[in-house]
Each structure stands twice: as structure tokens, then as C-alpha cells.
Amino acid sequence: MKLSRPVSWFLLAFGVWSWVIWVTFVKNLVKDSSGLAFDDGHPTAYFWVHLLLAVVSFVWGTVIGGIGLRGLRALRRTS
């Protein structure tokens, strides 16, 4: 399957965006002082669920961004 240049760029941008957004979210989650993420210094269910969401998003962002990058490299080779 051959990806077009706009689709490849979109997939790559999505992968980068996913990493930027979720890294920022995890930093804020770790620094949370509202009591949602930590209760007396111990992680809560809220923390674990959102950490799992972040890890899954890191994996999907990496896979999707990698597909976009491979698409761009394939287009460059055929040009």
C-alpha cells in the first residue's frame, strides 16, 4: 500500500502531537496536588487509569507516527 504525502504528514504529525500532549499530561499528573492522583503519597486508581491511557497513547502515537515516517521515506525513494 502506498500512502500519499498529505496522509503521511498527517500520520507523522499525529504521532508527534500524541507524544507532546501525553508527556505534558503525565508531568501534570505526577505533580497533582488536588488529591485525585495521590492519596497520602500513594497513587490512586485515577492515577493508574490515566497512566495506562498515557502509555497506550504513547504506543499508538509511536506506531502511527512510524507509519507516517515510513510513508514519507517511501515517497522520497520513488521521487
XYZ file of N, CA and C in Angstrom:
237
model
N 0.846 -1.169 0.000
C 0.000 0.000 0.000
C 0.894 1.236 0.000
N 0.516 2.210 -0.783
C 1.287 3.438 -0.878
C 0.466 4.578 -0.269
N 1.085 5.334 0.617
C 0.420 6.469 1.247
C 0.759 7.743 0.483
N -0.204 8.643 0.417
C 0.068 9.932 -0.219
C 0.894 10.796 0.733
N 1.479 11.832 0.192
C 2.291 12.742 1.001
C 1.453 13.408 2.114
N 0.254 13.942 1.807
C -0.533 14.557 2.887
C -0.918 13.566 3.992
N -1.261 12.355 3.618
C -1.629 11.352 4.625
C -0.411 10.993 5.472
N 0.728 10.826 4.833
C 1.954 10.513 5.574
C 2.296 11.617 6.567
N 2.202 12.866 6.130
C 2.478 14.000 7.032
C 1.472 14.051 8.171
N 0.200 13.773 7.862
C -0.825 13.773 8.902
C -0.517 12.710 9.957
N -0.166 11.509 9.518
C 0.140 10.438 10.466
C 1.363 10.770 11.316
N 2.377 11.322 10.695
C 3.568 11.721 11.442
C 3.234 12.827 12.444
N 2.467 13.820 12.012
C 2.076 14.916 12.910
C 1.221 14.391 14.065
N 0.342 13.436 13.777
C -0.476 12.846 14.838
C 0.393 12.152 15.880
N 1.403 11.424 15.418
C 2.301 10.741 16.348
C 3.060 11.710 17.235
N 3.562 12.781 16.647
C 4.290 13.804 17.416
C 3.338 14.488 18.385
N 2.153 14.855 17.909
C 1.145 15.524 18.753
C 0.779 14.641 19.933
N 0.596 13.364 19.686
C 0.238 12.442 20.755
C 1.309 12.423 21.840
N 2.573 12.396 21.450
C 3.652 12.404 22.438
C 3.695 13.714 23.213
N 3.560 14.834 22.522
C 3.619 16.139 23.207
C 2.485 16.256 24.222
N 1.283 15.930 23.799
C 0.111 16.062 24.680
C 0.230 15.149 25.892
N 0.563 13.876 25.668
C 0.555 12.930 26.777
C 1.762 13.074 27.697
N 2.906 13.512 27.191
C 4.041 13.792 28.079
C 3.677 14.936 29.017
N 3.054 15.969 28.468
C 2.608 17.085 29.288
C 1.593 16.626 30.330
N 0.660 15.782 29.908
C -0.355 15.287 30.835
C 0.278 14.476 31.963
N 1.217 13.597 31.636
C 1.852 12.769 32.675
C 2.644 13.637 33.646
N 3.333 14.653 33.134
C 4.050 15.575 34.028
C 3.083 16.229 35.005
N 1.948 16.685 34.489
C 0.944 17.313 35.358
C 0.318 16.301 36.309
N 0.139 15.081 35.855
C -0.437 14.038 36.703
C 0.477 13.740 37.888
N 1.776 13.663 37.627
C 2.734 13.362 38.695
C 2.802 14.503 39.704
N 2.642 15.741 39.228
C 2.709 16.913 40.119
C 1.377 17.235 40.792
N 0.335 16.437 40.527
C -1.015 16.732 41.020
C -1.041 16.864 42.543
N -1.612 17.955 42.987
C -1.732 18.168 44.431
C -3.193 18.279 44.867
N -4.110 17.979 43.959
C -5.532 18.107 44.280
C -6.073 16.892 45.031
N -5.302 15.820 45.084
C -5.761 14.622 45.772
C -6.353 13.585 44.833
N -6.474 13.910 43.545
C -7.010 12.932 42.602
C -6.000 11.832 42.297
N -4.762 12.208 42.040
C -3.754 11.236 41.629
C -3.081 10.546 42.812
N -2.969 11.232 43.919
C -2.281 10.664 45.078
C -3.093 10.907 46.340
N -3.147 9.890 47.181
C -3.823 9.992 48.472
C -2.800 9.633 49.543
N -2.379 10.616 50.302
C -1.327 10.433 51.309
C -0.042 9.856 50.703
N 0.294 10.336 49.515
C 1.518 9.906 48.855
C 1.419 8.614 48.077
N 0.268 7.967 48.115
C 0.083 6.708 47.397
C -0.756 6.943 46.144
N -0.375 6.333 45.016
C -1.149 6.505 43.779
C -2.571 5.969 43.934
N -3.506 6.700 43.367
C -4.914 6.290 43.407
C -5.276 5.563 42.106
N -6.501 5.052 42.046
C -6.999 4.403 40.829
C -7.011 5.405 39.675
N -7.337 6.648 39.972
C -7.319 7.706 38.953
C -5.933 7.807 38.317
N -4.905 7.780 39.141
C -3.534 7.847 38.647
C -3.227 6.673 37.726
N -3.548 5.451 38.171
C -3.209 4.260 37.399
C -3.970 4.195 36.079
N -5.234 4.562 36.101
C -6.029 4.550 34.864
C -5.467 5.548 33.867
N -5.151 6.745 34.338
C -4.641 7.769 33.421
C -3.208 7.480 32.970
N -2.427 6.849 33.801
C -1.094 6.423 33.381
C -1.204 5.349 32.296
N -2.134 4.416 32.459
C -2.362 3.396 31.444
C -2.815 4.032 30.121
N -3.712 4.990 30.193
C -4.140 5.712 28.988
C -2.953 6.391 28.305
N -2.088 6.981 29.092
C -0.919 7.657 28.533
C 0.016 6.657 27.862
N 0.265 5.534 28.497
C 1.169 4.527 27.922
C 0.595 3.997 26.610
N -0.689 3.694 26.591
C -1.325 3.215 25.356
C -1.225 4.288 24.274
N -1.426 5.535 24.640
C -1.325 6.627 23.663
C 0.104 6.811 23.167
N 1.094 6.599 24.039
C 2.494 6.646 23.593
C 2.751 5.557 22.544
N 2.263 4.362 22.820
C 2.473 3.243 21.894
C 1.785 3.531 20.560
N 0.508 3.916 20.602
C -0.220 4.202 19.364
C 0.384 5.391 18.625
N 0.783 6.414 19.345
C 1.414 7.571 18.705
C 2.706 7.187 18.013
N 3.478 6.307 18.644
C 4.729 5.847 18.044
C 4.456 5.016 16.790
N 3.492 4.114 16.867
C 3.162 3.260 15.722
C 2.625 4.102 14.562
N 1.675 4.974 14.851
C 1.068 5.794 13.796
C 2.091 6.758 13.202
N 2.887 7.398 14.052
C 3.941 8.280 13.553
C 4.972 7.528 12.730
N 5.292 6.305 13.140
C 6.230 5.476 12.387
C 5.696 5.115 11.009
N 4.400 4.846 10.917
C 3.791 4.575 9.615
C 3.896 5.804 8.721
N 3.611 6.972 9.288
C 3.741 8.212 8.516
C 5.166 8.455 8.052
N 6.122 8.207 8.927
C 7.532 8.385 8.568
C 7.945 7.414 7.461
N 7.513 6.168 7.574
C 7.816 5.180 6.524
C 7.183 5.586 5.201
N 5.966 6.148 5.271
C 5.309 6.615 4.054
C 6.084 7.738 3.387
N 6.590 8.681 4.180
C 7.380 9.780 3.622
C 8.696 9.283 3.035
N 9.338 8.354 3.719
C 10.595 7.799 3.204
C 10.366 7.048 1.896
N 9.265 6.315 1.800
C 8.963 5.572 0.580
C 8.684 6.544 -0.570
N 8.007 7.649 -0.285
C 7.745 8.645 -1.317
C 9.038 9.293 -1.794
N 9.969 9.522 -0.884
C 11.240 10.148 -1.251
C 12.065 9.216 -2.149
N 12.005 7.921 -1.875
C 12.762 6.949 -2.678
C 12.202 6.843 -4.097
N 10.880 6.984 -4.248
C 10.266 6.835 -5.574
C 10.291 8.121 -6.385
N 10.589 9.253 -5.738
C 10.605 10.539 -6.458
C 11.830 10.694 -7.314
